[in-house]
mmCIF file of C-alpha atoms in Angstrom:
data_model
loop_
_atom_site.group_PDB
_atom_site.id
_atom_site.type_symbol
_atom_site.label_atom_id
_atom_site.label_comp_id
_atom_site.label_asym_id
_atom_site.label_seq_id
_atom_site.Cartn_x
_atom_site.Cartn_y
_atom_site.Cartn_z
ATOM 1 C CA MET A 19 106.946 87.433 130.288
ATOM 2 C CA LYS A 20 105.910 87.749 134.077
ATOM 3 C CA PRO A 21 107.685 85.163 136.197
ATOM 4 C CA GLU A 22 104.653 83.278 136.426
ATOM 5 C CA GLU A 23 104.057 83.218 132.748
ATOM 6 C CA PHE A 24 107.703 81.836 132.549
ATOM 7 C CA TYR A 25 106.560 78.848 134.642
ATOM 8 C CA GLN A 26 103.371 78.339 133.006
ATOM 9 C CA ALA A 27 105.606 78.203 129.508
ATOM 10 C CA LEU A 28 108.088 76.027 130.434
ATOM 11 C CA SER A 29 104.993 73.999 132.147
ATOM 12 C CA GLN A 30 103.681 73.630 128.365
ATOM 13 C CA LYS A 31 106.329 72.218 127.204
ATOM 14 C CA GLY A 32 106.747 69.575 130.273
ATOM 15 C CA ILE A 33 109.344 71.259 131.730
ATOM 16 C CA GLU A 34 107.090 71.666 135.568
ATOM 17 C CA LEU A 35 110.533 73.960 137.922
ATOM 18 C CA SER A 36 111.217 72.721 141.432
ATOM 19 C CA ASP A 37 110.409 75.612 143.856
ATOM 20 C CA LYS A 38 114.037 76.010 144.518
ATOM 21 C CA GLN A 39 114.460 75.612 140.390
ATOM 22 C CA LYS A 40 112.689 78.990 140.698
ATOM 23 C CA GLU A 41 114.505 80.456 143.496
ATOM 24 C CA GLN A 42 117.516 79.838 141.615
ATOM 25 C CA PHE A 43 116.271 81.681 138.101
ATOM 26 C CA GLN A 44 114.738 84.713 140.485
ATOM 27 C CA ILE A 45 118.228 84.776 142.108
ATOM 28 C CA TYR A 46 120.016 85.200 138.641
ATOM 29 C CA PHE A 47 117.526 88.007 138.058
ATOM 30 C CA HIS A 48 118.769 89.520 141.029
ATOM 31 C CA GLU A 49 122.199 89.452 140.886
ATOM 32 C CA LEU A 50 121.910 90.485 137.435
ATOM 33 C CA VAL A 51 119.957 93.116 137.347
ATOM 34 C CA GLU A 52 122.210 94.310 140.233
ATOM 35 C CA THR A 53 125.725 93.763 138.857
ATOM 36 C CA ASN A 54 124.534 95.476 135.906
ATOM 37 C CA LYS A 55 124.710 98.407 137.723
ATOM 38 C CA VAL A 56 128.437 98.681 137.861
ATOM 39 C CA MET A 57 129.762 96.218 135.321
ATOM 40 C CA ASN A 58 127.813 96.068 131.431
ATOM 41 C CA LEU A 59 126.688 92.693 131.435
ATOM 42 C CA THR A 60 123.467 93.184 129.552
ATOM 43 C CA SER A 61 120.839 96.097 127.983
ATOM 44 C CA ILE A 62 117.810 94.026 129.100
ATOM 45 C CA THR A 63 116.870 94.698 132.731
ATOM 46 C CA GLU A 64 113.402 94.518 132.951
ATOM 47 C CA GLU A 65 111.874 91.720 134.736
ATOM 48 C CA SER A 66 109.681 90.496 132.497
ATOM 49 C CA GLN A 67 112.073 91.162 129.149
ATOM 50 C CA VAL A 68 114.928 89.142 130.918
ATOM 51 C CA TYR A 69 112.532 86.521 131.822
ATOM 52 C CA LEU A 70 111.845 85.902 128.029
ATOM 53 C CA LYS A 71 114.562 87.600 126.351
ATOM 54 C CA HIS A 72 117.166 85.923 128.252
ATOM 55 C CA PHE A 73 115.718 82.836 130.380
ATOM 56 C CA TYR A 74 113.558 81.408 128.183
ATOM 57 C CA ASP A 75 115.364 82.740 125.026
ATOM 58 C CA SER A 76 117.828 80.396 126.579
ATOM 59 C CA LEU A 77 116.294 77.444 127.504
ATOM 60 C CA VAL A 78 114.586 77.510 123.621
ATOM 61 C CA LEU A 79 118.280 75.185 122.922
ATOM 62 C CA GLY A 80 116.510 72.893 124.813
ATOM 63 C CA PHE A 81 113.475 72.851 123.137
ATOM 64 C CA VAL A 82 114.965 72.032 119.382
ATOM 65 C CA ASP A 83 116.999 69.525 120.833
ATOM 66 C CA ASP A 84 115.411 67.913 124.104
ATOM 67 C CA LYS A 85 118.381 65.778 124.870
ATOM 68 C CA ILE A 86 120.214 69.292 126.593
ATOM 69 C CA LEU A 87 117.682 69.555 128.966
ATOM 70 C CA THR A 88 117.662 65.477 129.838
ATOM 71 C CA ASP A 89 120.328 63.889 129.626
ATOM 72 C CA GLU A 90 124.194 64.317 131.082
ATOM 73 C CA LEU A 91 126.014 66.204 128.483
ATOM 74 C CA SER A 92 129.458 67.710 128.605
ATOM 75 C CA LEU A 93 128.121 71.313 126.558
ATOM 76 C CA CYS A 94 130.714 74.214 126.583
ATOM 77 C CA ASP A 95 128.994 78.395 125.721
ATOM 78 C CA ILE A 96 131.643 80.237 123.953
ATOM 79 C CA GLY A 97 131.449 84.035 124.900
ATOM 80 C CA SER A 98 129.207 83.739 127.395
ATOM 81 C CA GLY A 99 128.986 86.599 128.622
ATOM 82 C CA ALA A 100 126.263 86.764 131.318
ATOM 83 C CA GLY A 101 125.508 83.116 130.862
ATOM 84 C CA PHE A 102 123.557 82.790 128.184
ATOM 85 C CA PRO A 103 122.225 79.925 127.692
ATOM 86 C CA SER A 104 124.564 77.522 129.459
ATOM 87 C CA ILE A 105 123.209 78.713 133.483
ATOM 88 C CA PRO A 106 119.199 78.854 132.609
ATOM 89 C CA LEU A 107 119.993 75.212 130.651
ATOM 90 C CA LYS A 108 121.944 73.683 133.717
ATOM 91 C CA ILE A 109 119.123 75.087 136.008
ATOM 92 C CA VAL A 110 117.063 73.064 134.832
ATOM 93 C CA ASN A 111 118.745 70.316 133.744
ATOM 94 C CA PRO A 112 121.965 70.122 136.613
ATOM 95 C CA LYS A 113 123.612 67.344 134.982
ATOM 96 C CA LEU A 114 124.671 69.260 132.482
ATOM 97 C CA LYS A 115 128.410 69.973 132.488
ATOM 98 C CA ILE A 116 128.858 72.678 132.048
ATOM 99 C CA THR A 117 132.658 74.674 130.399
ATOM 100 C CA MET A 118 131.799 78.382 129.724
ATOM 101 C CA ILE A 119 134.752 81.025 127.792
ATOM 102 C CA ASP A 120 134.692 84.506 127.978
ATOM 103 C CA SER A 121 137.076 86.546 127.152
ATOM 104 C CA LEU A 122 136.703 89.433 130.081
ATOM 105 C CA ASN A 123 137.899 88.170 133.362
ATOM 106 C CA LYS A 124 135.053 90.315 135.153
ATOM 107 C CA ARG A 125 132.364 88.667 133.296
ATOM 108 C CA ILE A 126 133.701 85.069 134.613
ATOM 109 C CA LYS A 127 134.451 86.710 138.103
ATOM 110 C CA PHE A 128 130.681 87.825 137.556
ATOM 111 C CA LEU A 129 129.945 83.929 136.811
ATOM 112 C CA ASN A 130 131.796 82.572 139.308
ATOM 113 C CA ASN A 131 129.957 84.044 141.840
ATOM 114 C CA LEU A 132 126.540 83.394 140.146
ATOM 115 C CA ALA A 133 127.148 79.949 140.076
ATOM 116 C CA GLY A 134 127.674 80.106 144.233
ATOM 117 C CA LYS A 135 125.263 81.930 144.871
ATOM 118 C CA LEU A 136 122.882 79.782 142.582
ATOM 119 C CA ASP A 137 124.657 76.284 144.505
ATOM 120 C CA LEU A 138 125.680 74.312 140.918
ATOM 121 C CA THR A 139 127.815 72.050 140.794
ATOM 122 C CA GLY A 140 129.784 71.082 137.403
ATOM 123 C CA ILE A 141 130.364 74.562 135.840
ATOM 124 C CA ASN A 142 133.983 75.654 134.482
ATOM 125 C CA LEU A 143 134.400 78.928 133.980
ATOM 126 C CA VAL A 144 137.547 79.591 131.684
ATOM 127 C CA HIS A 145 138.988 82.799 130.728
ATOM 128 C CA GLY A 146 140.733 83.168 127.314
ATOM 129 C CA ARG A 147 140.126 83.791 123.534
ATOM 130 C CA ALA A 148 138.303 80.866 121.912
ATOM 131 C CA GLU A 149 140.634 81.533 119.157
ATOM 132 C CA GLU A 150 143.490 80.118 121.456
ATOM 133 C CA LEU A 151 141.791 77.566 123.962
ATOM 134 C CA GLY A 152 140.787 75.701 120.849
ATOM 135 C CA LYS A 153 144.409 74.852 120.334
ATOM 136 C CA ASN A 154 144.553 73.850 124.581
ATOM 137 C CA LYS A 155 144.744 69.820 124.254
ATOM 138 C CA LEU A 156 142.201 70.148 128.138
ATOM 139 C CA TYR A 157 139.458 71.904 125.893
ATOM 140 C CA ARG A 158 140.105 70.988 121.700
ATOM 141 C CA GLU A 159 137.279 67.913 120.169
ATOM 142 C CA ASN A 160 136.502 67.857 124.009
ATOM 143 C CA TYR A 161 132.364 68.549 124.286
ATOM 144 C CA ASP A 162 129.323 66.707 123.084
ATOM 145 C CA VAL A 163 127.781 70.303 121.765
ATOM 146 C CA VAL A 164 129.538 72.826 122.023
ATOM 147 C CA THR A 165 127.381 76.746 121.615
ATOM 148 C CA ALA A 166 127.302 80.467 121.162
ATOM 149 C CA ARG A 167 125.001 83.300 121.616
ATOM 150 C CA ALA A 168 126.720 85.398 119.554
ATOM 151 C CA VAL A 169 126.598 87.950 116.566
ATOM 152 C CA SER A 170 129.050 86.632 114.594
ATOM 153 C CA ALA A 171 128.952 86.053 111.158
ATOM 154 C CA MET A 172 128.227 81.342 110.656
ATOM 155 C CA ASN A 173 131.793 81.284 109.025
ATOM 156 C CA VAL A 174 133.676 82.964 111.981
ATOM 157 C CA LEU A 175 131.431 81.420 114.316
ATOM 158 C CA THR A 176 132.326 77.702 113.112
ATOM 159 C CA GLU A 177 135.941 78.715 113.351
ATOM 160 C CA LEU A 178 135.583 79.248 117.089
ATOM 161 C CA CYS A 179 133.736 76.512 117.998
ATOM 162 C CA LEU A 180 133.781 73.720 115.827
ATOM 163 C CA PRO A 181 137.638 72.817 117.284
ATOM 164 C CA PHE A 182 136.028 71.812 120.677
ATOM 165 C CA VAL A 183 133.636 69.797 119.706
ATOM 166 C CA LYS A 184 134.693 65.846 119.658
ATOM 167 C CA VAL A 185 134.463 64.067 116.584
ATOM 168 C CA GLY A 186 130.782 62.913 117.101
ATOM 169 C CA GLY A 187 129.037 66.192 118.859
ATOM 170 C CA LYS A 188 127.507 68.862 117.983
ATOM 171 C CA PHE A 189 128.237 72.881 117.274
ATOM 172 C CA ILE A 190 124.519 74.560 117.717
ATOM 173 C CA ALA A 191 124.577 77.849 116.144
ATOM 174 C CA MET A 192 121.870 80.091 117.704
ATOM 175 C CA LYS A 193 121.084 83.011 115.079
ATOM 176 C CA SER A 194 118.505 85.884 114.150
ATOM 177 C CA GLU A 195 116.600 85.735 110.478
ATOM 178 C CA LYS A 196 119.712 85.660 108.678
ATOM 179 C CA ALA A 197 120.484 82.456 109.322
ATOM 180 C CA PRO A 198 120.147 80.659 105.768
ATOM 181 C CA GLU A 199 122.203 83.616 103.474
ATOM 182 C CA GLU A 200 125.211 83.553 106.506
ATOM 183 C CA LEU A 201 124.848 79.125 106.384
ATOM 184 C CA SER A 202 125.784 79.629 102.889
ATOM 185 C CA GLU A 203 128.675 81.445 103.388
ATOM 186 C CA ALA A 204 129.779 79.378 105.546
ATOM 187 C CA LYS A 205 129.374 75.643 104.114
ATOM 188 C CA TYR A 206 133.681 76.342 103.052
ATOM 189 C CA ALA A 207 134.341 76.732 106.650
ATOM 190 C CA ILE A 208 131.745 74.310 108.129
ATOM 191 C CA SER A 209 133.503 71.005 105.345
ATOM 192 C CA LEU A 210 137.699 72.161 105.854
ATOM 193 C CA LEU A 211 136.877 72.287 109.769
ATOM 194 C CA GLY A 212 135.339 68.905 109.887
ATOM 195 C CA GLY A 213 131.631 69.480 110.186
ATOM 196 C CA LYS A 214 128.447 68.598 108.640
ATOM 197 C CA VAL A 215 124.976 70.454 108.949
ATOM 198 C CA THR A 216 122.759 67.645 109.805
ATOM 199 C CA ASP A 217 119.359 69.948 110.708
ATOM 200 C CA GLN A 218 118.072 73.067 110.652
ATOM 201 C CA LYS A 219 114.957 74.493 113.031
ATOM 202 C CA SER A 220 113.469 77.833 113.630
ATOM 203 C CA PHE A 221 111.492 78.563 117.091
ATOM 204 C CA GLU A 222 109.288 81.457 117.168
ATOM 205 C CA LEU A 223 109.468 83.622 120.454
ATOM 206 C CA PRO A 224 106.438 84.224 122.285
ATOM 207 C CA ASN A 225 104.729 87.879 122.454
ATOM 208 C CA ASP A 226 106.139 88.720 119.031
ATOM 209 C CA GLU A 227 109.749 88.947 119.517
ATOM 210 C CA GLY A 228 110.836 87.371 116.346
ATOM 211 C CA ILE A 229 112.443 83.967 115.284
ATOM 212 C CA ARG A 230 115.136 82.004 116.458
ATOM 213 C CA ASN A 231 117.377 79.762 113.805
ATOM 214 C CA PHE A 232 119.802 77.457 114.785
ATOM 215 C CA ILE A 233 122.424 74.941 113.113
ATOM 216 C CA PHE A 234 122.972 71.577 113.481
ATOM 217 C CA VAL A 235 126.479 70.588 112.987
ATOM 218 C CA GLU A 236 127.875 67.638 113.230
ATOM 219 C CA LYS A 237 131.514 67.390 113.927
ATOM 220 C CA THR A 238 132.529 63.983 111.647
ATOM 221 C CA LYS A 239 136.500 64.383 111.387
ATOM 222 C CA VAL A 240 139.284 66.429 113.218
ATOM 223 C CA THR A 241 139.522 69.385 112.887
ATOM 224 C CA PRO A 242 143.331 70.390 111.066
ATOM 225 C CA LYS A 243 145.617 71.341 113.494
ATOM 226 C CA LYS A 244 146.183 74.726 112.004
ATOM 227 C CA TYR A 245 142.681 75.872 113.277
ATOM 228 C CA PRO A 246 142.004 78.652 114.845
ATOM 229 C CA ARG A 247 143.835 80.928 113.580
ATOM 230 C CA LYS A 248 145.025 83.570 116.082
ATOM 231 C CA PRO A 249 143.181 85.980 117.973
ATOM 232 C CA GLY A 250 141.407 88.254 115.838
ATOM 233 C CA THR A 251 142.165 86.994 112.463
ATOM 234 C CA PRO A 252 138.376 84.263 112.077
ATOM 235 C CA ALA A 253 136.342 87.776 112.282
ATOM 236 C CA ARG A 254 139.156 90.212 110.119
ATOM 237 C CA LYS A 255 139.782 86.884 107.178
ATOM 238 C CA PRO A 256 136.801 84.465 107.757
ATOM 239 C CA LEU A 257 137.077 81.436 106.095
ATOM 240 C CA VAL A 258 135.326 81.499 101.949
ATOM 241 C CA GLY A 259 135.706 79.026 99.632
#
């Protein structure tokens, strides 16, 4: 997906990028590839692949929940890495208030430098573990939308993400083809932590690049204070009924 194909694919979704937004994506690509030479941010560096597998794939979250691309929402990205999905979403919808959490400070420094070069405001970058920050009142139950583009199993992700969601807000898990079996194993954790599955959606990426599955979990009640557990515990001992 070359840049022009990317713009055209967004146009077909009703998203017309301004010249500034196109330039922001071009700067993002340049910064990602240059920084990747000295820091391991991504294994994907070819332009057409970055535009498809990082930029377009991030925006799919807004295709399955269009308010993310139009409304003034607070969004928390857990384990944001090189900025996916939240930076592409922020470029398309500048009204989003983004909090990005990552456990590696060098990635936070990259994102801080990137936000400056992209002229983005309304971004809060936080260095730390989700297990610890999820108990901090500055972040706990504070966001309309929480997401993670992570490889962790759904029952682990739920414990890392749901404590950040405000009651009435939602956690949207971005998963691959294994989403249905992961969800069945995560139902206990979702219920225990105050959530309820309200929707599941799939989206097929262009060029036969696979299916993205999205699990929508509404926060219906406050998460018990003991969760999330200590760093490393959710992954070592996932919540199972």
